[in-house]
PDB file of C-alpha atoms in Angstrom:
ATOM      1  CA  MET A   1     -24.541 -26.451  25.922  1.00  0.00           C
ATOM      2  CA  ARG A   2     -21.718 -25.083  27.586  1.00  0.00           C
ATOM      3  CA  VAL A   3     -18.903 -26.032  29.921  1.00  0.00           C
ATOM      4  CA  TYR A   4     -19.817 -23.912  32.652  1.00  0.00           C
ATOM      5  CA  GLU A   5     -23.532 -25.438  32.297  1.00  0.00           C
ATOM      6  CA  VAL A   6     -22.096 -29.465  32.082  1.00  0.00           C
ATOM      7  CA  LEU A   7     -20.164 -28.415  35.513  1.00  0.00           C
ATOM      8  CA  LEU A   8     -23.378 -26.792  37.335  1.00  0.00           C
ATOM      9  CA  TYR A   9     -25.111 -30.054  36.236  1.00  0.00           C
ATOM     10  CA  PHE A  10     -22.554 -32.120  37.070  1.00  0.00           C
ATOM     11  CA  VAL A  11     -23.072 -31.055  41.032  1.00  0.00           C
ATOM     12  CA  VAL A  12     -26.303 -30.885  40.769  1.00  0.00           C
ATOM     13  CA  VAL A  13     -27.750 -34.087  39.700  1.00  0.00           C
ATOM     14  CA  PRO A  14     -26.115 -37.214  41.528  1.00  0.00           C
ATOM     15  CA  THR A  15     -27.342 -40.205  39.540  1.00  0.00           C
ATOM     16  CA  SER A  16     -24.805 -41.935  37.294  1.00  0.00           C
ATOM     17  CA  ALA A  17     -26.587 -41.996  34.448  1.00  0.00           C
ATOM     18  CA  CYS A  18     -27.215 -38.378  34.094  1.00  0.00           C
ATOM     19  CA  ARG A  19     -23.537 -38.003  34.711  1.00  0.00           C
ATOM     20  CA  THR A  20     -22.529 -39.737  32.616  1.00  0.00           C
ATOM     21  CA  ASN A  21     -24.658 -38.008  29.670  1.00  0.00           C
ATOM     22  CA  LEU A  22     -23.143 -34.661  31.280  1.00  0.00           C
ATOM     23  CA  LEU A  23     -19.746 -35.797  30.559  1.00  0.00           C
ATOM     24  CA  GLU A  24     -20.468 -37.002  27.203  1.00  0.00           C
ATOM     25  CA  ALA A  25     -22.294 -33.923  26.050  1.00  0.00           C
ATOM     26  CA  LEU A  26     -19.100 -31.903  28.001  1.00  0.00           C
ATOM     27  CA  ALA A  27     -16.594 -34.551  25.891  1.00  0.00           C
ATOM     28  CA  ARG A  28     -18.591 -32.728  22.865  1.00  0.00           C
ATOM     29  CA  GLU A  29     -17.999 -29.000  24.194  1.00  0.00           C
ATOM     30  CA  VAL A  30     -14.294 -30.097  24.168  1.00  0.00           C
ATOM     31  CA  LYS A  31     -13.369 -31.352  21.193  1.00  0.00           C
ATOM     32  CA  ALA A  32     -15.657 -28.833  18.771  1.00  0.00           C
ATOM     33  CA  LEU A  33     -13.106 -26.583  20.756  1.00  0.00           C
ATOM     34  CA  ARG A  34     -10.084 -27.978  19.821  1.00  0.00           C
ATOM     35  CA  LYS A  35     -11.914 -28.382  16.390  1.00  0.00           C
ATOM     36  CA  GLU A  36     -12.828 -24.678  16.352  1.00  0.00           C
ATOM     37  CA  ASN A  37      -9.190 -23.699  17.853  1.00  0.00           C
ATOM     38  CA  GLU A  38      -7.484 -25.277  14.955  1.00  0.00           C
ATOM     39  CA  GLU A  39      -9.717 -23.821  12.219  1.00  0.00           C
ATOM     40  CA  ILE A  40      -8.710 -20.783  13.976  1.00  0.00           C
ATOM     41  CA  ARG A  41      -5.080 -21.012  14.100  1.00  0.00           C
ATOM     42  CA  LYS A  42      -5.104 -22.097  10.257  1.00  0.00           C
ATOM     43  CA  GLU A  43      -7.057 -18.138   9.931  1.00  0.00           C
ATOM     44  CA  LEU A  44      -4.445 -16.712  11.098  1.00  0.00           C
ATOM     45  CA  ALA A  45      -1.835 -18.801  10.060  1.00  0.00           C
ATOM     46  CA  GLU A  46      -3.151 -17.911   6.772  1.00  0.00           C
ATOM     47  CA  LEU A  47      -3.327 -14.151   7.545  1.00  0.00           C
ATOM     48  CA  ARG A  48       0.017 -14.018   8.447  1.00  0.00           C
ATOM     49  CA  GLU A  49       1.931 -14.854   5.442  1.00  0.00           C
ATOM     50  CA  THR A  50      -0.702 -12.759   3.642  1.00  0.00           C
ATOM     51  CA  ILE A  51       0.023 -10.335   5.224  1.00  0.00           C
ATOM     52  CA  GLU A  52       4.057 -11.212   5.467  1.00  0.00           C
ATOM     53  CA  ARG A  53       3.673 -11.481   1.039  1.00  0.00           C
ATOM     54  CA  PHE A  54       2.397  -7.674   0.671  1.00  0.00           C
ATOM     55  CA  ALA A  55       5.312  -6.975   3.279  1.00  0.00           C
ATOM     56  CA  ARG A  56       7.433  -7.827   0.991  1.00  0.00           C
ATOM     57  CA  MET A  57       5.837  -7.199  -2.150  1.00  0.00           C
ATOM     58  CA  ASN A  58       5.743  -3.301  -0.552  1.00  0.00           C
ATOM     59  CA  ALA A  59       9.592  -3.688   0.631  1.00  0.00           C
ATOM     60  CA  ILE A  60      10.921  -4.883  -2.994  1.00  0.00           C
ATOM     61  CA  PRO A  61       9.601  -1.020  -4.825  1.00  0.00           C
ATOM     62  CA  ALA A  62      10.843   0.453  -1.764  1.00  0.00           C
ATOM     63  CA  LYS A  63      13.820  -0.726  -2.135  1.00  0.00           C
ATOM     64  CA  ALA A  64      14.907  -0.499  -5.867  1.00  0.00           C
ATOM     65  CA  SER A  65      14.225   3.673  -5.983  1.00  0.00           C
ATOM     66  CA  GLU A  66      16.675   3.131  -3.289  1.00  0.00           C
ATOM     67  CA  LYS A  67      18.809   1.690  -5.738  1.00  0.00           C
ATOM     68  CA  THR A  68      18.328   4.293  -8.426  1.00  0.00           C
ATOM     69  CA  GLU A  69      18.472   7.336  -6.679  1.00  0.00           C
ATOM     70  CA  LYS A  70      21.914   6.528  -5.384  1.00  0.00           C
ATOM     71  CA  THR A  71      23.454   5.584  -8.329  1.00  0.00           C
ATOM     72  CA  PRO A  72      25.077   9.161 -10.131  1.00  0.00           C
ATOM     73  CA  PRO A  73      24.597   9.258 -14.112  1.00  0.00           C
ATOM     74  CA  ALA A  74      26.861   8.578 -15.749  1.00  0.00           C
ATOM     75  CA  ASN A  75      27.470  11.426 -18.785  1.00  0.00           C
ATOM     76  CA  GLU A  76      27.186  14.580 -15.964  1.00  0.00           C
ATOM     77  CA  THR A  77      29.609  17.062 -17.575  1.00  0.00           C
ATOM     78  CA  LYS A  78      29.612  20.517 -15.966  1.00  0.00           C
ATOM     79  CA  GLU A  79      29.607  23.260 -17.337  1.00  0.00           C
ATOM     80  CA  PRO A  80      32.334  25.815 -16.961  1.00  0.00           C
ATOM     81  CA  ALA A  81      32.328  29.162 -15.165  1.00  0.00           C
ATOM     82  CA  ALA A  82      31.739  31.168 -18.329  1.00  0.00           C
ATOM     83  CA  ALA A  83      28.419  29.852 -19.143  1.00  0.00           C
ATOM     84  CA  ASP A  84      27.067  31.257 -16.094  1.00  0.00           C
ATOM     85  CA  GLU A  85      28.864  34.836 -17.066  1.00  0.00           C
ATOM     86  CA  ASP A  86      26.059  35.090 -20.481  1.00  0.00           C
ATOM     87  CA  PHE A  87      23.143  34.657 -17.548  1.00  0.00           C
ATOM     88  CA  ASP A  88      20.039  37.100 -18.379  1.00  0.00           C
ATOM     89  CA  LEU A  89      19.292  38.964 -15.215  1.00  0.00           C
ATOM     90  CA  PHE A  90      16.592  41.141 -16.912  1.00  0.00           C
ATOM     91  CA  GLY A  91      15.281  39.266 -20.140  1.00  0.00           C
ATOM     92  CA  SER A  92      16.687  41.717 -22.461  1.00  0.00           C
ATOM     93  CA  ASP A  93      16.594  38.661 -24.866  1.00  0.00           C
ATOM     94  CA  ASP A  94      12.900  37.642 -23.334  1.00  0.00           C
ATOM     95  CA  GLU A  95      12.130  40.895 -24.910  1.00  0.00           C
ATOM     96  CA  GLU A  96      12.931  40.332 -28.688  1.00  0.00           C
ATOM     97  CA  GLU A  97      11.047  36.449 -27.846  1.00  0.00           C
ATOM     98  CA  ASP A  98       7.885  38.859 -26.831  1.00  0.00           C
ATOM     99  CA  ALA A  99       8.510  40.434 -30.227  1.00  0.00           C
ATOM    100  CA  GLU A 100       9.206  37.833 -32.635  1.00  0.00           C
ATOM    101  CA  LYS A 101       5.827  35.625 -30.267  1.00  0.00           C
ATOM    102  CA  ALA A 102       3.604  39.094 -31.152  1.00  0.00           C
ATOM    103  CA  LYS A 103       4.778  39.518 -34.350  1.00  0.00           C
ATOM    104  CA  VAL A 104       2.934  35.644 -35.014  1.00  0.00           C
ATOM    105  CA  VAL A 105       0.557  35.926 -33.738  1.00  0.00           C
ATOM    106  CA  GLN A 106      -0.598  39.496 -35.535  1.00  0.00           C
ATOM    107  CA  GLU A 107      -0.079  37.221 -39.084  1.00  0.00           C
ATOM    108  CA  ARG A 108      -2.296  34.278 -37.521  1.00  0.00           C
ATOM    109  CA  LEU A 109      -4.822  37.002 -36.259  1.00  0.00           C
ATOM    110  CA  LYS A 110      -4.924  38.884 -39.527  1.00  0.00           C
ATOM    111  CA  ALA A 111      -4.859  35.474 -41.630  1.00  0.00           C
ATOM    112  CA  TYR A 112      -8.245  34.263 -39.369  1.00  0.00           C
ATOM    113  CA  ALA A 113      -9.775  37.709 -40.521  1.00  0.00           C
ATOM    114  CA  GLU A 114      -8.864  37.200 -43.465  1.00  0.00           C
ATOM    115  CA  LYS A 115     -10.778  33.708 -43.978  1.00  0.00           C
ATOM    116  CA  LYS A 116     -13.726  35.079 -42.486  1.00  0.00           C
TER     117      LYS A 116
END
């Protein structure tokens, strides 16, 4: 029986015995609601603790990565300006390397063909 049903019967039924039964039913309903309310509060507190724990776990790696990103490398050395002048814009060194690679590939293909 719900609270509103009990109240409706309380108003309609005039006898004292019925009213006593209805009041007892109302008291049981209130007691059950209080118990349910307490259980919900406990579950809510557990959920909050779990959420806070996950938030702390996610915050720790973020703080650690911030610390590592902010620290500059200790062994960083600047190269002299002359090193910039040695930069090959047209890739002439690459042509020499390509010729060497082509020679190695040809030798391997020749060795493979001889194996067959």
